[in-house]
mmCIF file of C-alpha atoms in Angstrom:
data_model
loop_
_atom_site.group_PDB
_atom_site.id
_atom_site.type_symbol
_atom_site.label_atom_id
_atom_site.label_comp_id
_atom_site.label_asym_id
_atom_site.label_seq_id
_atom_site.Cartn_x
_atom_site.Cartn_y
_atom_site.Cartn_z
ATOM 1 C CA ASP A 1 9.618 21.280 -4.557
ATOM 2 C CA VAL A 2 7.433 22.832 -2.405
ATOM 3 C CA VAL A 3 6.303 21.641 1.025
ATOM 4 C CA MET A 4 3.405 20.724 2.337
ATOM 5 C CA THR A 5 2.992 20.256 6.282
ATOM 6 C CA GLN A 6 -0.468 19.011 7.902
ATOM 7 C CA SER A 7 -1.436 19.547 11.425
ATOM 8 C CA PRO A 8 -2.256 17.428 13.403
ATOM 9 C CA LEU A 9 -0.735 14.829 12.221
ATOM 10 C CA SER A 10 -3.261 11.869 14.663
ATOM 11 C CA LEU A 11 -6.918 13.322 15.339
ATOM 12 C CA PRO A 12 -8.876 11.455 17.481
ATOM 13 C CA VAL A 13 -12.244 12.504 17.226
ATOM 14 C CA THR A 14 -16.063 11.831 19.056
ATOM 15 C CA LEU A 15 -18.752 10.960 16.538
ATOM 16 C CA GLY A 16 -20.902 13.876 15.944
ATOM 17 C CA GLN A 17 -18.373 16.636 16.582
ATOM 18 C CA PRO A 18 -16.370 18.664 14.457
ATOM 19 C CA ALA A 19 -13.141 18.584 12.830
ATOM 20 C CA SER A 20 -10.488 20.315 11.282
ATOM 21 C CA ILE A 21 -7.380 19.850 9.476
ATOM 22 C CA SER A 22 -4.915 22.658 8.755
ATOM 23 C CA CYS A 23 -2.091 21.967 5.623
ATOM 24 C CA ARG A 24 0.150 25.098 5.001
ATOM 25 C CA SER A 25 2.728 25.119 1.677
ATOM 26 C CA SER A 26 5.889 26.441 1.542
ATOM 27 C CA ARG A 27 5.148 28.669 -1.034
ATOM 28 C CA SER A 28 2.033 30.416 -2.360
ATOM 29 C CA LEU A 29 -0.275 27.986 -4.435
ATOM 30 C CA VAL A 30 -1.965 30.410 -6.660
ATOM 31 C CA HIS A 31 -1.176 29.473 -10.418
ATOM 32 C CA SER A 32 -0.532 32.018 -12.711
ATOM 33 C CA ASP A 33 -3.969 31.214 -14.705
ATOM 34 C CA GLY A 34 -5.526 32.420 -11.059
ATOM 35 C CA ASN A 35 -6.473 29.175 -9.566
ATOM 36 C CA THR A 36 -5.270 27.321 -6.457
ATOM 37 C CA TYR A 37 -4.682 24.095 -7.043
ATOM 38 C CA LEU A 38 -4.839 22.489 -3.555
ATOM 39 C CA ASP A 39 -6.964 19.482 -3.306
ATOM 40 C CA TRP A 40 -8.055 17.015 -0.430
ATOM 41 C CA LEU A 41 -7.827 13.397 -0.365
ATOM 42 C CA HIS A 42 -9.581 10.934 2.135
ATOM 43 C CA GLN A 43 -7.911 7.248 2.181
ATOM 44 C CA ARG A 44 -9.649 4.651 4.476
ATOM 45 C CA PRO A 45 -7.661 1.900 5.790
ATOM 46 C CA GLY A 46 -6.843 -0.533 3.103
ATOM 47 C CA GLN A 47 -8.680 1.565 0.381
ATOM 48 C CA SER A 48 -6.670 3.440 -2.404
ATOM 49 C CA PRO A 49 -7.453 7.666 -2.057
ATOM 50 C CA ARG A 50 -10.403 9.207 -3.063
ATOM 51 C CA ARG A 51 -10.207 12.854 -4.058
ATOM 52 C CA LEU A 52 -12.795 14.612 -1.796
ATOM 53 C CA ILE A 53 -12.498 18.524 -2.511
ATOM 54 C CA HIS A 54 -10.116 20.338 -5.432
ATOM 55 C CA LYS A 55 -9.528 23.745 -5.626
ATOM 56 C CA VAL A 56 -9.358 24.451 -2.393
ATOM 57 C CA SER A 57 -13.465 24.400 -1.838
ATOM 58 C CA LYS A 58 -14.951 22.366 -4.470
ATOM 59 C CA ARG A 59 -16.541 19.228 -3.208
ATOM 60 C CA ASP A 60 -16.818 16.595 -5.280
ATOM 61 C CA SER A 61 -19.962 14.559 -6.419
ATOM 62 C CA GLY A 62 -21.286 12.114 -4.001
ATOM 63 C CA VAL A 63 -19.230 13.858 -1.327
ATOM 64 C CA PRO A 64 -21.251 14.993 2.184
ATOM 65 C CA ASP A 65 -21.794 18.954 2.519
ATOM 66 C CA ARG A 66 -20.593 18.233 5.940
ATOM 67 C CA PHE A 67 -16.655 18.030 4.429
ATOM 68 C CA SER A 68 -15.944 21.747 3.259
ATOM 69 C CA GLY A 69 -12.392 23.283 1.954
ATOM 70 C CA SER A 70 -11.567 26.635 2.774
ATOM 71 C CA GLY A 71 -7.769 28.944 2.615
ATOM 72 C CA SER A 72 -6.045 30.508 0.386
ATOM 73 C CA GLY A 73 -1.928 31.374 -0.456
ATOM 74 C CA THR A 74 -0.230 28.816 1.567
ATOM 75 C CA ASP A 75 -2.920 28.047 4.477
ATOM 76 C CA PHE A 76 -6.014 25.884 3.751
ATOM 77 C CA THR A 77 -8.241 23.670 6.480
ATOM 78 C CA LEU A 78 -10.182 20.892 5.810
ATOM 79 C CA LYS A 79 -13.243 20.885 8.029
ATOM 80 C CA ILE A 80 -15.644 18.312 9.266
ATOM 81 C CA SER A 81 -18.697 19.758 10.761
ATOM 82 C CA ARG A 82 -20.336 16.391 12.438
ATOM 83 C CA VAL A 83 -17.775 13.374 12.408
ATOM 84 C CA GLU A 84 -19.611 10.117 11.171
ATOM 85 C CA ALA A 85 -17.995 6.550 11.953
ATOM 86 C CA GLU A 86 -16.761 6.362 8.126
ATOM 87 C CA ASP A 87 -14.349 9.351 8.218
ATOM 88 C CA VAL A 88 -11.867 7.424 9.422
ATOM 89 C CA GLY A 89 -8.728 7.134 7.619
ATOM 90 C CA VAL A 90 -5.900 9.552 6.548
ATOM 91 C CA TYR A 91 -6.555 12.978 4.859
ATOM 92 C CA TYR A 92 -3.929 14.418 2.363
ATOM 93 C CA CYS A 93 -3.692 17.794 1.045
ATOM 94 C CA VAL A 94 -1.812 17.687 -2.345
ATOM 95 C CA GLN A 95 -0.909 20.516 -4.073
ATOM 96 C CA ILE A 96 -0.508 20.424 -8.179
ATOM 97 C CA THR A 97 0.220 24.598 -8.701
ATOM 98 C CA HIS A 98 3.733 23.814 -9.000
ATOM 99 C CA TRP A 99 5.328 21.108 -10.220
ATOM 100 C CA PRO A 100 6.515 18.672 -9.200
ATOM 101 C CA PRO A 101 2.865 17.723 -7.211
ATOM 102 C CA VAL A 102 3.440 17.073 -3.569
ATOM 103 C CA PHE A 103 1.103 15.797 -0.948
ATOM 104 C CA GLY A 104 1.107 16.921 3.067
ATOM 105 C CA PRO A 105 2.159 13.969 5.041
ATOM 106 C CA GLY A 106 -1.315 12.628 5.854
ATOM 107 C CA THR A 107 -3.075 13.310 9.408
ATOM 108 C CA LYS A 108 -4.913 10.458 10.611
ATOM 109 C CA VAL A 109 -8.320 10.221 12.261
ATOM 110 C CA ASP A 110 -10.287 8.137 14.213
ATOM 111 C CA ILE A 111 -12.652 8.091 16.847
ATOM 112 C CA LYS A 112 -12.097 7.945 21.038
ATOM 113 C CA GLU B 1 -18.461 5.154 -14.323
ATOM 114 C CA VAL B 2 -14.573 5.817 -14.210
ATOM 115 C CA GLN B 3 -12.636 2.787 -13.358
ATOM 116 C CA LEU B 4 -8.851 2.147 -13.517
ATOM 117 C CA VAL B 5 -7.192 -1.295 -12.704
ATOM 118 C CA GLU B 6 -3.649 -1.718 -12.579
ATOM 119 C CA SER B 7 -1.694 -5.087 -12.379
ATOM 120 C CA GLY B 8 1.690 -6.159 -12.987
ATOM 121 C CA GLY B 9 2.936 -5.996 -9.195
ATOM 122 C CA ASP B 10 5.449 -8.328 -7.858
ATOM 123 C CA LEU B 11 8.426 -9.331 -5.718
ATOM 124 C CA VAL B 12 11.720 -8.821 -7.675
ATOM 125 C CA GLN B 13 15.095 -8.620 -6.423
ATOM 126 C CA PRO B 14 17.090 -5.268 -5.697
ATOM 127 C CA GLY B 15 18.467 -4.419 -9.247
ATOM 128 C CA GLY B 16 15.439 -5.841 -11.460
ATOM 129 C CA SER B 17 12.891 -4.625 -13.444
ATOM 130 C CA LEU B 18 9.076 -5.303 -13.695
ATOM 131 C CA ARG B 19 6.332 -3.488 -15.727
ATOM 132 C CA LEU B 20 2.972 -2.124 -14.485
ATOM 133 C CA SER B 21 -0.105 -1.911 -16.134
ATOM 134 C CA CYS B 22 -3.171 0.200 -15.840
ATOM 135 C CA ALA B 23 -6.532 -0.364 -17.788
ATOM 136 C CA ALA B 24 -8.911 2.434 -17.409
ATOM 137 C CA SER B 25 -12.744 2.089 -18.516
ATOM 138 C CA GLY B 26 -15.558 4.665 -18.206
ATOM 139 C CA PHE B 27 -14.358 7.893 -19.891
ATOM 140 C CA THR B 28 -12.170 8.855 -23.606
ATOM 141 C CA PHE B 29 -8.740 7.910 -22.117
ATOM 142 C CA SER B 30 -6.754 9.709 -24.893
ATOM 143 C CA ASN B 31 -8.376 13.017 -23.603
ATOM 144 C CA TYR B 32 -6.436 12.613 -20.271
ATOM 145 C CA PHE B 33 -3.151 12.773 -18.510
ATOM 146 C CA MET B 34 -2.619 10.041 -16.647
ATOM 147 C CA ASN B 35 0.159 9.654 -13.382
ATOM 148 C CA TRP B 36 1.287 7.385 -11.740
ATOM 149 C CA VAL B 37 1.514 7.516 -7.657
ATOM 150 C CA ARG B 38 3.198 5.710 -5.289
ATOM 151 C CA GLN B 39 2.641 4.708 -1.641
ATOM 152 C CA ALA B 40 5.705 3.060 0.554
ATOM 153 C CA PRO B 41 4.436 1.039 3.294
ATOM 154 C CA GLY B 42 2.996 3.630 6.438
ATOM 155 C CA LYS B 43 4.329 6.119 4.604
ATOM 156 C CA GLU B 44 2.956 9.425 2.516
ATOM 157 C CA LEU B 45 1.724 9.232 -1.139
ATOM 158 C CA GLU B 46 4.592 10.073 -3.428
ATOM 159 C CA TRP B 47 3.685 11.306 -7.087
ATOM 160 C CA VAL B 48 6.463 9.389 -9.743
ATOM 161 C CA ALA B 49 5.239 10.176 -13.211
ATOM 162 C CA ASN B 50 2.775 12.173 -15.622
ATOM 163 C CA ILE B 51 2.084 11.691 -18.824
ATOM 164 C CA ARG B 52 0.543 13.918 -21.838
ATOM 165 C CA PRO B 53 -2.856 12.516 -23.767
ATOM 166 C CA ASP B 54 -0.607 12.575 -26.630
ATOM 167 C CA GLY B 55 2.240 10.411 -25.230
ATOM 168 C CA VAL B 56 4.422 12.813 -26.575
ATOM 169 C CA ASP B 57 5.455 14.475 -23.084
ATOM 170 C CA THR B 58 6.520 13.075 -19.851
ATOM 171 C CA TYR B 59 7.785 14.108 -16.377
ATOM 172 C CA TYR B 60 8.788 12.531 -13.785
ATOM 173 C CA ALA B 61 10.331 12.392 -10.022
ATOM 174 C CA ASP B 62 13.406 12.939 -9.435
ATOM 175 C CA SER B 63 13.810 9.662 -7.225
ATOM 176 C CA VAL B 64 13.079 7.742 -10.650
ATOM 177 C CA ARG B 65 14.448 9.605 -13.241
ATOM 178 C CA GLY B 66 16.269 7.443 -15.881
ATOM 179 C CA ARG B 67 15.022 4.073 -14.352
ATOM 180 C CA PHE B 68 11.535 4.386 -15.037
ATOM 181 C CA THR B 69 9.476 5.012 -18.094
ATOM 182 C CA ILE B 70 6.291 6.082 -18.138
ATOM 183 C CA SER B 71 4.107 5.295 -21.640
ATOM 184 C CA ARG B 72 0.444 4.587 -22.781
ATOM 185 C CA ASP B 73 -1.468 2.968 -25.806
ATOM 186 C CA ASN B 74 -4.596 5.003 -26.100
ATOM 187 C CA PRO B 75 -6.545 2.827 -28.342
ATOM 188 C CA LYS B 76 -5.844 0.095 -25.504
ATOM 189 C CA ASN B 77 -6.913 2.268 -23.147
ATOM 190 C CA SER B 78 -3.953 1.572 -20.948
ATOM 191 C CA VAL B 79 -1.343 3.627 -19.450
ATOM 192 C CA PHE B 80 2.504 1.543 -18.767
ATOM 193 C CA LEU B 81 5.391 2.336 -16.388
ATOM 194 C CA GLN B 82 8.564 -0.065 -17.275
ATOM 195 C CA MET B 83 10.668 0.065 -13.927
ATOM 196 C CA HIS B 84 14.469 -0.662 -13.782
ATOM 197 C CA SER B 85 17.538 -1.449 -11.459
ATOM 198 C CA LEU B 86 14.910 -1.504 -9.068
ATOM 199 C CA ARG B 87 15.636 -0.466 -5.254
ATOM 200 C CA ALA B 88 14.536 -1.223 -1.870
ATOM 201 C CA GLU B 89 13.152 2.017 -1.381
ATOM 202 C CA ASP B 90 11.227 1.417 -4.793
ATOM 203 C CA THR B 91 9.014 -1.054 -2.576
ATOM 204 C CA ALA B 92 5.234 0.514 -1.816
ATOM 205 C CA VAL B 93 1.751 0.113 -3.843
ATOM 206 C CA TYR B 94 1.799 2.112 -7.104
ATOM 207 C CA TYR B 95 -1.462 3.156 -7.754
ATOM 208 C CA CYS B 96 -2.893 5.050 -11.571
ATOM 209 C CA ALA B 97 -4.119 8.003 -11.070
ATOM 210 C CA ARG B 98 -6.214 10.468 -13.935
ATOM 211 C CA GLY B 99 -4.995 13.733 -14.482
ATOM 212 C CA PHE B 100 -7.331 16.664 -14.844
ATOM 213 C CA GLU B 101 -7.298 20.579 -14.115
ATOM 214 C CA TYR B 102 -4.367 20.234 -12.337
ATOM 215 C CA SER B 103 -5.679 17.440 -9.953
ATOM 216 C CA PHE B 104 -6.022 13.067 -9.969
ATOM 217 C CA ASP B 105 -9.593 13.274 -9.843
ATOM 218 C CA SER B 106 -9.821 9.335 -9.976
ATOM 219 C CA TRP B 107 -7.412 6.516 -8.444
ATOM 220 C CA GLY B 108 -7.155 2.716 -9.072
ATOM 221 C CA GLN B 109 -7.096 0.250 -6.183
ATOM 222 C CA GLY B 110 -3.358 0.026 -6.871
ATOM 223 C CA THR B 111 -0.573 -3.039 -7.119
ATOM 224 C CA LEU B 112 2.286 -3.992 -4.890
ATOM 225 C CA VAL B 113 5.845 -3.861 -5.834
ATOM 226 C CA THR B 114 8.375 -5.287 -3.386
ATOM 227 C CA VAL B 115 12.021 -5.280 -4.183
ATOM 228 C CA SER B 116 13.945 -7.532 -1.802
ATOM 229 C CA SER B 117 16.173 -10.584 -1.781
#
């Protein structure tokens, strides 16, 4: 199975400041159809996960534009341009290019 | 609006069985793959099972293959997870997630399964 790693695993942030989370895969996530199926999910405390970004960089409807995804191959990044209080929680990357789907260990974001 | 509502979670003894349900609404259910994903307390997410729109093909994580069965009832807009031979390590919140274009695009609120004597 593909192995997904994230760093950092814990990220204390200051409101209004930027934040960045890295996700790496053990093999390229480029599918034979040319797409890269790497998503980012956000899970607030006590809630279910919510998809923020799919196919590396496509923001879901209703997701603020302060969230952006980038990367290719095996290295991916989620950036928050200016952290707001509602952004706390755990962020997961997940790959669905190769079967079975595999989630990263999660990065816990909280406010300093 | 897409809604997924799980039910059926409970406290069950090791070796026991349980059936989870997920009721879907707000979309054409028969057009979508459906998944079960679980999250043990304080742990990361783990994909469990997947079923094609027509229900013909199913896929399982190695950790549950042979013990869990995913099924669906398209006319009733529901997907199920039948779990047998439950172990302590199956304790988790089980989420129903819609699959579309190699992605989990909508999630339910989850149902808690606790395996303990």
